Coordinates of C-alpha atoms in Angstrom, one line a residue:
M1 CA 11.6 -18.6 13.8
S2 CA 13.2 -18.6 10.3
E3 CA 12.3 -16.1 8.0
D4 CA 11.0 -18.6 5.6
L5 CA 8.8 -20.2 8.2
Q6 CA 7.8 -16.9 9.4
A7 CA 6.6 -16.0 5.6
N8 CA 4.9 -19.5 5.5
R9 CA 2.9 -18.7 8.6
T10 CA 1.9 -15.3 7.4
R11 CA 0.5 -16.8 4.2
E12 CA -1.4 -19.5 6.5
I13 CA -2.9 -16.8 8.4
D14 CA -4.1 -14.9 5.3
D15 CA -5.5 -17.9 3.8
Y16 CA -7.2 -18.9 7.2
I17 CA -9.0 -15.7 7.3
Q18 CA -10.0 -15.7 3.7
A19 CA -11.3 -19.3 4.0
L20 CA -13.5 -17.9 7.1
F21 CA -14.9 -15.1 4.8
P22 CA -14.6 -16.2 1.1
P23 CA -15.2 -13.7 -1.7
D24 CA -18.8 -14.4 -2.9
E25 CA -19.7 -14.8 -6.5
A26 CA -19.3 -11.3 -7.9
L27 CA -16.1 -10.7 -6.1
A28 CA -14.7 -13.8 -7.3
F29 CA -15.9 -13.2 -11.0
T30 CA -14.3 -9.8 -10.6
L31 CA -11.1 -11.4 -9.9
R32 CA -11.3 -13.8 -12.6
N33 CA -12.4 -11.5 -15.1
S34 CA -9.4 -8.9 -14.2
E35 CA -7.1 -11.9 -14.5
A36 CA -8.6 -13.0 -17.8
H37 CA -8.1 -9.6 -19.1
N38 CA -4.3 -9.6 -18.0
L39 CA -4.8 -6.6 -15.5
P40 CA -1.7 -6.4 -13.3
H41 CA -2.0 -8.4 -9.9
I42 CA -2.1 -5.2 -7.8
N43 CA -5.6 -5.2 -6.5
V44 CA -6.4 -5.5 -2.8
S45 CA -6.6 -9.0 -1.3
P46 CA -9.9 -10.4 -0.5
N47 CA -9.1 -10.0 3.3
E48 CA -8.4 -6.3 2.7
G49 CA -11.5 -5.8 0.5
R50 CA -13.6 -6.8 3.3
L51 CA -11.7 -4.7 5.7
L52 CA -12.7 -1.6 3.4
Y53 CA -16.2 -2.7 3.3
I54 CA -16.3 -2.8 7.2
L55 CA -14.6 0.5 7.6
A56 CA -16.8 2.2 4.9
K57 CA -19.9 0.6 6.8
M58 CA -18.7 1.5 10.3
C59 CA -18.2 5.3 9.3
G60 CA -21.6 5.4 7.8
A61 CA -20.2 6.5 4.5
R62 CA -23.0 7.8 2.1
K63 CA -20.5 9.6 -0.6
I64 CA -17.2 7.9 -1.4
L65 CA -14.2 8.8 -3.6
E66 CA -11.8 6.3 -4.9
I67 CA -8.7 7.0 -6.4
G68 CA -7.6 4.0 -8.7
T69 CA -10.0 1.7 -10.0
L70 CA -8.2 -1.0 -11.6
G71 CA -11.0 -3.8 -12.2
G72 CA -13.1 -2.8 -9.8
F73 CA -12.6 -5.1 -6.8
S74 CA -12.1 -2.5 -4.1
T75 CA -14.8 -0.2 -5.7
I76 CA -17.4 -3.1 -5.2
N77 CA -16.5 -3.7 -1.7
L78 CA -16.8 -0.2 -0.9
A79 CA -19.9 0.3 -2.8
R80 CA -21.6 -2.6 -1.0
A81 CA -21.3 -0.4 2.3
L82 CA -23.5 2.5 0.6
P83 CA -27.0 3.2 1.6
P84 CA -29.5 2.7 -1.5
D85 CA -29.1 6.5 -2.3
G86 CA -25.2 6.4 -1.9
K87 CA -22.7 7.5 -4.4
L88 CA -19.5 6.1 -5.2
L89 CA -17.0 8.2 -7.6
S90 CA -13.9 6.1 -8.8
L91 CA -11.0 7.8 -10.6
E92 CA -9.2 5.4 -13.2
Y93 CA -6.6 6.7 -15.6
S94 CA -6.7 3.8 -18.1
T95 CA -9.7 3.5 -20.2
R96 CA -9.2 -0.1 -20.7
H97 CA -9.3 -0.6 -16.8
A98 CA -12.3 1.6 -16.4
E99 CA -14.1 -0.4 -19.2
L100 CA -13.5 -3.7 -17.4
A101 CA -14.2 -2.3 -14.1
R102 CA -17.7 -1.1 -15.3
A103 CA -18.6 -4.6 -16.4
N104 CA -17.5 -6.1 -13.1
I105 CA -19.4 -3.5 -11.3
V106 CA -22.6 -4.2 -13.7
H107 CA -22.0 -7.8 -12.8
A108 CA -22.2 -6.9 -9.2
G109 CA -25.4 -5.0 -9.8
L110 CA -23.8 -1.8 -8.3
Q111 CA -24.1 0.4 -11.4
K112 CA -26.6 2.7 -9.9
L113 CA -24.4 3.4 -7.1
V114 CA -20.8 3.9 -8.8
E115 CA -19.4 6.0 -11.6
V116 CA -16.0 5.2 -13.1
R117 CA -14.6 8.4 -14.3
V118 CA -11.6 8.2 -16.9
G119 CA -8.8 10.5 -16.6
A120 CA -5.6 11.9 -14.6
A121 CA -6.7 12.2 -10.9
L122 CA -4.7 15.4 -10.5
D123 CA -6.8 16.8 -13.3
L124 CA -10.2 15.3 -12.4
L125 CA -10.0 16.2 -8.6
P126 CA -9.9 20.2 -9.2
Q127 CA -12.9 19.6 -11.4
I128 CA -14.8 17.7 -8.5
E129 CA -14.1 20.5 -6.5
E130 CA -15.4 23.1 -9.0
S131 CA -18.8 21.4 -9.7
G132 CA -19.3 20.9 -5.9
E133 CA -19.4 17.2 -5.8
G134 CA -17.9 17.1 -2.2
P135 CA -17.6 16.7 0.5
F136 CA -17.0 13.2 0.8
D137 CA -17.3 10.9 3.8
L138 CA -14.7 8.2 2.7
F139 CA -11.6 8.2 0.5
F140 CA -9.6 5.3 -0.8
I141 CA -6.2 6.1 -2.5
D142 CA -4.6 3.1 -4.1
A143 CA -3.2 4.6 -7.3
D144 CA 0.4 5.7 -8.4
K145 CA 2.5 6.1 -5.7
E146 CA 4.4 9.1 -6.9
N147 CA 1.4 11.2 -6.7
Y148 CA 0.0 10.1 -3.2
P149 CA 1.1 13.6 -1.5
G150 CA -1.1 15.4 -4.2
Y151 CA -4.1 12.8 -3.8
L152 CA -3.7 13.4 0.0
D153 CA -3.9 17.2 -0.4
W154 CA -6.9 17.0 -2.6
A155 CA -8.6 14.4 -0.2
I156 CA -8.4 16.9 2.7
R157 CA -9.6 19.8 0.4
L158 CA -12.6 17.8 -0.5
S159 CA -13.1 16.1 3.0
R160 CA -15.2 17.2 6.1
P161 CA -14.6 16.9 9.9
G162 CA -15.0 13.4 10.4
S163 CA -14.1 12.1 6.9
V164 CA -12.2 9.0 6.7
I165 CA -9.0 8.7 4.2
L166 CA -7.9 5.3 3.7
S167 CA -4.2 5.0 1.9
D168 CA -3.1 1.4 0.6
N169 CA 0.5 0.4 0.3
L170 CA 2.2 2.2 2.8
I171 CA 4.6 -0.2 4.3
R172 CA 5.9 -2.0 1.1
N173 CA 7.6 -5.1 3.1
G174 CA 9.4 -2.6 5.1
A175 CA 11.2 -0.7 2.2
V176 CA 9.8 2.6 3.7
I177 CA 11.8 2.5 6.9
N178 CA 14.9 3.2 5.5
P179 CA 14.1 3.9 1.9
P180 CA 17.0 3.1 -0.6
P181 CA 18.4 6.1 -2.7
D182 CA 17.2 4.3 -5.9
N183 CA 13.7 3.5 -4.7
E184 CA 11.6 6.4 -5.6
T185 CA 8.3 5.0 -4.6
A186 CA 9.5 4.0 -1.3
Q187 CA 11.0 7.5 -0.8
V188 CA 7.6 9.2 -1.8
I189 CA 5.7 6.9 0.9
H190 CA 8.2 7.3 3.6
R191 CA 7.4 11.1 3.3
Y192 CA 3.6 10.6 2.9
N193 CA 3.5 8.4 6.2
Q194 CA 5.5 11.1 7.8
E195 CA 3.0 13.7 6.7
L196 CA 0.3 11.4 8.0
A197 CA 1.8 11.6 11.1
D198 CA 2.7 15.4 11.5
N199 CA -0.6 16.7 9.9
P200 CA -2.2 18.6 12.8
R201 CA -5.6 18.2 10.9
L202 CA -5.2 14.4 10.7
D203 CA -5.4 11.3 13.1
T204 CA -3.8 8.3 11.7
M205 CA -3.1 4.8 12.4
I206 CA -1.1 2.4 9.7
L207 CA -2.2 -1.1 9.9
P208 CA 0.2 -3.7 8.9
I209 CA -1.7 -6.0 6.2
I210 CA -0.6 -9.5 5.5
R211 CA -0.3 -10.8 1.9
E212 CA 2.5 -12.4 0.1
S213 CA 4.6 -9.8 2.1
I214 CA 3.8 -7.3 4.7
D215 CA 2.1 -4.1 3.5
G216 CA -0.1 -1.5 5.2
L217 CA -3.3 0.5 5.2
G218 CA -3.3 3.8 6.7
I219 CA -6.6 4.9 8.4
T220 CA -6.8 8.6 8.8
L221 CA -9.5 10.6 10.5
V222 CA -9.9 14.2 9.3
K223 CA -10.4 16.8 12.4

């Protein structure tokens, strides 16, 4: 099969799965509202969002920490897995993105479960530790890739045995296999993936994710 035919087939598979489990009104609104406000098109796909929900539900998460909110699409998927007394704390660098995410979260009726906190995550994470807000049951890392190693360190510090760490964008259409010298992001993620594999405190699998290209979701269990 040619590369073009293979790419078309992967899109067809993604579309087929999404047609089986389409986004509901609140999720569709979030996508439309984010596009209307010119947010970058870097949110998780509807299929990956549903995967996040299922993983959070399966592990019985009651406290979730998300690094990178954007328009709140992944936030809504994750928050829906929480029990009525659960809590999701999402960290977002951009005030504009945070404001839009909060509006989308309100539209989804999840404002009692979710707090969007604005600031650089590496500044906020020490404050979270100092205030005793951890440990968290599940983490979702989907922010600036250059700081992924620091985010992982903090996720481990704020975890407990059995916590789950989800890390997005770990394949980058294969660029991480032999990262080019001029692709700093691929180099960082290449080292990040190796850390997930080598860290004795972690059990990890990277699951390929089909979208316009091939990416990957790291699924990590803290020992």
